[in-house]
Amino acid sequence: MATQLKRTELIFKEYMDCNALMKNVMKMGRDAFIQELLDSGLKGRGGAGFPTGLKWKIVKETNSDVKYVVCNADEGEPGTFKDREILTKASDKVVWGMALAAYIVGAKEGFIYLRGEYKFLGTKLRIAIDRMENSIRALGINFKLELVFGAGAYICGEETSLLQSMAGHRGEPTNKPPFPVNWGYLGKPTVVNNVETFVNTMIIAEIGSAEYKKLGTKASQGSKLFSVSGDCCKEGVFELEMGMTVQEFVEEFGDGDTKAVQVGGASGFCVPRKEFANTIIGYEGIPTGGSMKVFNSSRSMYNILENYLVFFEEESCGQCTPCRVGTQQLLRGVRAVKRKEKPKSYLDELLKLANTMKYASKCGLGRSVGNAFKSIIENFREEIVY
Amino acid sequence: MNNTVNITINGTPLQVAEGTTILNAAKMLNVHIPTLCHHDDLCVAGNCRICVVEVKGDKTLVASCATPVKEKMEILTNTQQIRQARKHILELLLTEHNINCIKCSKSNSCELQTLALEYRTDEELFLSLRRESNPDMSSYAIQKDSSKCIRCTRCVRTCAEIQGVNALTMSYKGMHTIMTTFLDKPMSEVVCTNCGQCINRCPTGALIERNYIEEVWDAIYDPSKHVVVQTAPAVRVALGERFALRPGHRVTGKMVAALRSMGFDSILDTDWSADLTIMEEGTELLSRLKKALVDGDASTALPMFTSCSPGWIKFIEHIYPDFLPNLSTCKSPQQMFGALAKTYYAEKKGIDPKNMISVSIMPCTAKKYEANRPEMRDSGFQDVDYVLTTRELASMIQQTGVNVNTLKAENYDSIMGASTGAAVIFGATGGVMEAAIRTAYEIVTGREVPFEKLNIIPVRGFEGIKEASLRLEKVKPEWDFLEGVELKVAIAHGLANARNLVQAIKDKKVEYHFVEIMACPGGCLGGGGQPIPTNVEIRTARMEAIYKEDEKMPIRKSHENPEIKAIYEEFLEEPNSHKSHKLLHTYYTERNRY
Ligand SMILES: Cc1cc2nc3c(=O)[nH]c(=O)nc-3n(C[C@H](O)[C@H](O)[C@H](O)COP(=O)(O)O)c2cc1C
Ligand code: SF4
């Protein structure tokens, strides 16, 4: 197997003098650094891909004496485990990235919303926080960082539910607008970024946007961590340049018998073999928070789809109709078709329903259930029906 | 910040204030957008998604109830995508819904049903997810049936925002999401005040009143029973709405005629016992003031709170038990009436009280609970046997086939049927206060209240918390301890406002002598037993009608009611006498906090 994929080594690079980087940014000035972020083309690594520089700029420019910085470490997408790796191996870079954000936007308090199952990382993180807080105090920056633990709901990774959960409410998405950048934690302007995003801002502070931009493609700049699992020859977390095709990915990681790759987890897309060569992993193709699940020909795509739908039926927050009831109908619907209780044509009704869910749901969860559903039904219809 | 923005809706240009929602902007053009989770009285939820519309340039549809307009927004409300989404959403809701409409008392007034008819959802597009109906009948007042819940959270928001009670909540997630109570306890065991505001805002039949219609018909048709009925002040200004009359159309006399035609043996008036309440409560207030000001008795609790609203009573028992001594010991007018019906009335009419059935018609669901309190049996029997809401009465009238609109007005029977303008205003927030001041001021000074036409305007209106004060001067010699005293009063309606007011009193931020609290927004006229729908315009119309009814009464002060004078002469001796304490006063109980 020819290895053509460009591996990068930025996130887990051993040494980073965070203190010196912070001083540099302070010398450079807030606006200049925001410009650096914008120039770098960095987009959020949590999945939604919002330009990070723009997010920070909006919060910086919003008038409020209280602002917050929140790190989304809820990592709940099935098949994603790269934030855990970052928090284990590069916790300093995360907390410094948050301090950087706080300095830029003018926040004095921050929180890491940590997936409940990652409680064991708490001590490590607290030590990193203490170290960072002591150093920045010496730089004259006043920033306090705290840990908050999630309770196991996937939906609490969605930023507005995360903020609701932090405030002690039911973890349910709220209407957008208002967006967290204007009306976030406790109604104050809030930066919410993924773990990996914060680390990337530190990398940009270190190497500069010009160097950073050299990685990746025009639409997807920089490198990205991928959580590789499934029927593959090597699994784990890999830092790769963005913009590769699924074909290139499969050649490196597949077991030689790859039938499909689920890019982006349960809420992502299923790419069948015939599409490998012309599907780009990145914002111009299929964006991903990092989850790459490889399936070989021994797998039943029906089982895979059913598994995702069971997940969504449970993990929908349940507040909006298209998602709460739609997920149940999709699951029961494919089961009924499989058992021949409904005709094959019922799948077409379900595809229409998936379309409604995509357009009418309140948040990203309901809107993305249709991704996996549609891509599996359309590409593996015979496996669902027979 | 009152900028306007330019938008188009289906191509029609429109200028609206910044911050207006798409839904409200569309209303201005008479473009109807269906809604379910939206209610004018409540904050925006945006969860049913039936109101989705298309905004040019947006990747998804947006909820029009939750999306403010922006400059140059181009909005479409009727595209294939939108229609498909709405139809799907309705179909989805119906797959969860108990569609046994014909057996549901909200049939014909159910918002889900209306939309289902509009969208012709007669074919089952998807699989049934219906679960068995197993309604919670534990409460005397409210019946909760989850199989009819569409998870719109209107009840939850009502309970939290308007009432500050939080008895109802959303629980579980995903497919299991449901409106329920703390730990799924029965309604009778939680902080629910029985106010019924949730019922008034439920779009379906998930929350309705417990109805006692058959029990009342049975009593009416039982020849061995003498059935008396009392009607609360706020019923007469709302009942007409159920007979296609505009809100605020008063039907007092027609209602009496209808009740008579239904076969009640005696048609009497809660307004009469409202006047009696003023005598008892006014006297209690004056004696509390005397104890505090003259005797220096530190144990006398002030301010004194009114006790007419059973939702408020249950609220304070749960949430502010420290303040129970501040509650007037007076029973509510309904219960005073009940205790006297089976004693005084029975005696005067020569009827054996064990053969009497006492029914009341109330704008209220909490009254159903109140009537069933174990302490409400001072006549030796259950003082009030059945409580019907305005809505239940409307149904009963419909069953008789009587056309209310063409009935000739009739008068209440006697005794216990005569009343004053001071009594009818009990139905509006501030009304008890106004009635009390009209009487107490005159007792103390010997003069009428110094307000034009007796209308004490400062205590009227919809403001959540109202304050007023009145200086007592040139008082009669026996009240000289009140000379120069500035009587300070406050009024709150809606329990969220009540909570704020009591907390401010607790924190010693404010000080009053007398405080009126009504559990429901607008007072009883906005009660949980009133016709549905409810909104600010409807409540305003009812309030205007209440004050009109007051102005047209020949007597407008409680102490001048001849039947009240008579009962003190013949039966009770004087306000707060030993006998009235036995029959007309009560005590309260501390309750759990969940
Ligand atoms: C259902 C759902 C789950 C999500 N889960 C996560 C998550 O676990 N971690 C995360 O960083 N972002 C998650 N997101 C994305 C966040 O809402 C948000 O976009 C992100 O935290 C922003 O940070 P970024 O711009 O750095 O990516 C989720 C979104 C949805 C709709
Ligand atoms: S789309 Fe699903 S998860 Fe999102 S708000 Fe609606 S029910 Fe909740």
Tab-separated table of C-alpha atoms in Angstrom, chain A residues 152-155 170 172 175-177 312-329 332-334 336 342 346 349-350 352-363 367, chain B residues 44-49 52 59-63 66-68 81 84-86 88-93 95-96 124-129 131 149-151 153 169-178:
chain	number	residue	atom	x	y	z
A	152	GLY	CA	-23.855	11.719	29.397
A	153	ALA	CA	-26.255	13.298	26.932
A	154	TYR	CA	-24.965	13.559	23.377
A	155	ILE	CA	-27.050	16.667	22.768
A	170	ARG	CA	-32.316	20.798	31.032
A	172	GLU	CA	-31.827	21.391	25.346
A	175	ASN	CA	-33.339	29.109	19.434
A	176	LYS	CA	-30.687	30.762	17.282
A	177	PRO	CA	-30.647	33.730	17.140
A	312	PHE	CA	-30.595	9.162	17.596
A	313	GLU	CA	-33.912	8.000	18.967
A	314	GLU	CA	-32.331	7.978	22.426
A	315	GLU	CA	-30.116	11.005	22.065
A	316	SER	CA	-32.513	13.488	20.488
A	317	CYS	CA	-33.270	15.982	23.235
A	318	GLY	CA	-36.904	15.339	22.475
A	319	GLN	CA	-38.158	18.890	22.336
A	320	CYS	CA	-38.898	19.385	18.657
A	321	THR	CA	-41.362	17.364	16.672
A	322	PRO	CA	-39.396	16.521	13.501
A	323	CYS	CA	-36.508	15.089	15.478
A	324	ARG	CA	-38.261	13.484	18.440
A	325	VAL	CA	-40.870	11.688	16.366
A	326	GLY	CA	-38.956	11.601	13.098
A	327	THR	CA	-36.104	9.552	14.569
A	328	GLN	CA	-38.592	7.015	15.916
A	329	GLN	CA	-40.357	6.797	12.573
A	332	ARG	CA	-39.397	1.772	13.022
A	333	GLY	CA	-39.829	2.399	9.317
A	334	VAL	CA	-36.642	0.644	8.205
A	336	ALA	CA	-40.852	-2.547	9.068
A	342	LYS	CA	-44.112	-2.187	4.783
A	346	TYR	CA	-42.080	3.122	2.107
A	349	GLU	CA	-41.740	8.206	2.240
A	350	LEU	CA	-39.018	7.963	4.866
A	352	LYS	CA	-39.050	12.635	2.331
A	353	LEU	CA	-39.417	12.619	6.088
A	354	ALA	CA	-35.638	12.736	6.509
A	355	ASN	CA	-35.690	15.750	4.230
A	356	THR	CA	-38.260	17.482	6.434
A	357	MET	CA	-36.133	16.713	9.490
A	358	LYS	CA	-33.161	18.318	7.785
A	359	TYR	CA	-35.047	21.518	7.004
A	360	ALA	CA	-37.405	21.883	9.930
A	361	SER	CA	-35.561	20.588	13.015
A	362	LYS	CA	-34.498	23.020	15.630
A	363	CYS	CA	-30.849	22.082	15.922
A	367	ARG	CA	-30.895	18.304	10.866
B	44	VAL	CA	-41.035	31.708	22.827
B	45	ALA	CA	-40.245	27.994	22.661
B	46	GLY	CA	-39.922	27.228	18.968
B	47	ASN	CA	-40.198	23.499	19.509
B	48	CYS	CA	-43.268	22.275	17.608
B	49	ARG	CA	-41.816	23.586	14.318
B	52	VAL	CA	-41.601	27.062	9.824
B	59	LYS	CA	-29.938	26.851	4.519
B	60	THR	CA	-32.889	25.565	6.526
B	61	LEU	CA	-36.433	26.650	7.219
B	62	VAL	CA	-36.827	28.851	10.292
B	63	ALA	CA	-39.435	28.885	13.053
B	66	ALA	CA	-38.758	32.474	17.176
B	67	THR	CA	-37.061	34.414	14.418
B	68	PRO	CA	-36.878	38.190	14.461
B	81	GLN	CA	-40.979	22.544	1.197
B	84	GLN	CA	-44.465	19.243	3.200
B	85	ALA	CA	-42.789	20.049	6.508
B	86	ARG	CA	-46.048	21.141	8.124
B	88	HIS	CA	-45.129	15.858	8.134
B	89	ILE	CA	-44.989	17.540	11.526
B	90	LEU	CA	-48.724	17.129	11.958
B	91	GLU	CA	-48.564	13.507	10.863
B	92	LEU	CA	-45.732	12.894	13.305
B	93	LEU	CA	-47.618	14.480	16.185
B	95	THR	CA	-48.610	9.169	15.382
B	96	GLU	CA	-47.852	9.902	19.043
B	124	GLU	CA	-51.950	7.354	8.315
B	125	LEU	CA	-48.692	8.307	6.673
B	126	PHE	CA	-46.452	6.771	9.332
B	127	LEU	CA	-46.476	4.028	11.956
B	128	SER	CA	-48.420	4.357	15.157
B	129	LEU	CA	-46.374	5.186	18.252
B	131	ARG	CA	-49.263	4.479	23.998
B	149	CYS	CA	-49.536	15.647	25.193
B	150	ILE	CA	-47.742	17.106	22.177
B	151	ARG	CA	-44.706	18.288	24.221
B	153	THR	CA	-44.389	22.937	26.889
B	169	THR	CA	-41.698	19.934	33.923
B	170	MET	CA	-40.306	18.168	30.897
B	171	SER	CA	-38.531	14.942	31.789
B	172	TYR	CA	-36.498	12.230	30.088
B	173	LYS	CA	-35.112	12.678	26.617
B	174	GLY	CA	-35.458	11.498	23.056
B	175	MET	CA	-38.445	9.277	22.403
B	176	HIS	CA	-39.243	9.205	26.127
B	177	THR	CA	-39.572	12.968	26.499
B	178	ILE	CA	-42.738	13.825	28.385
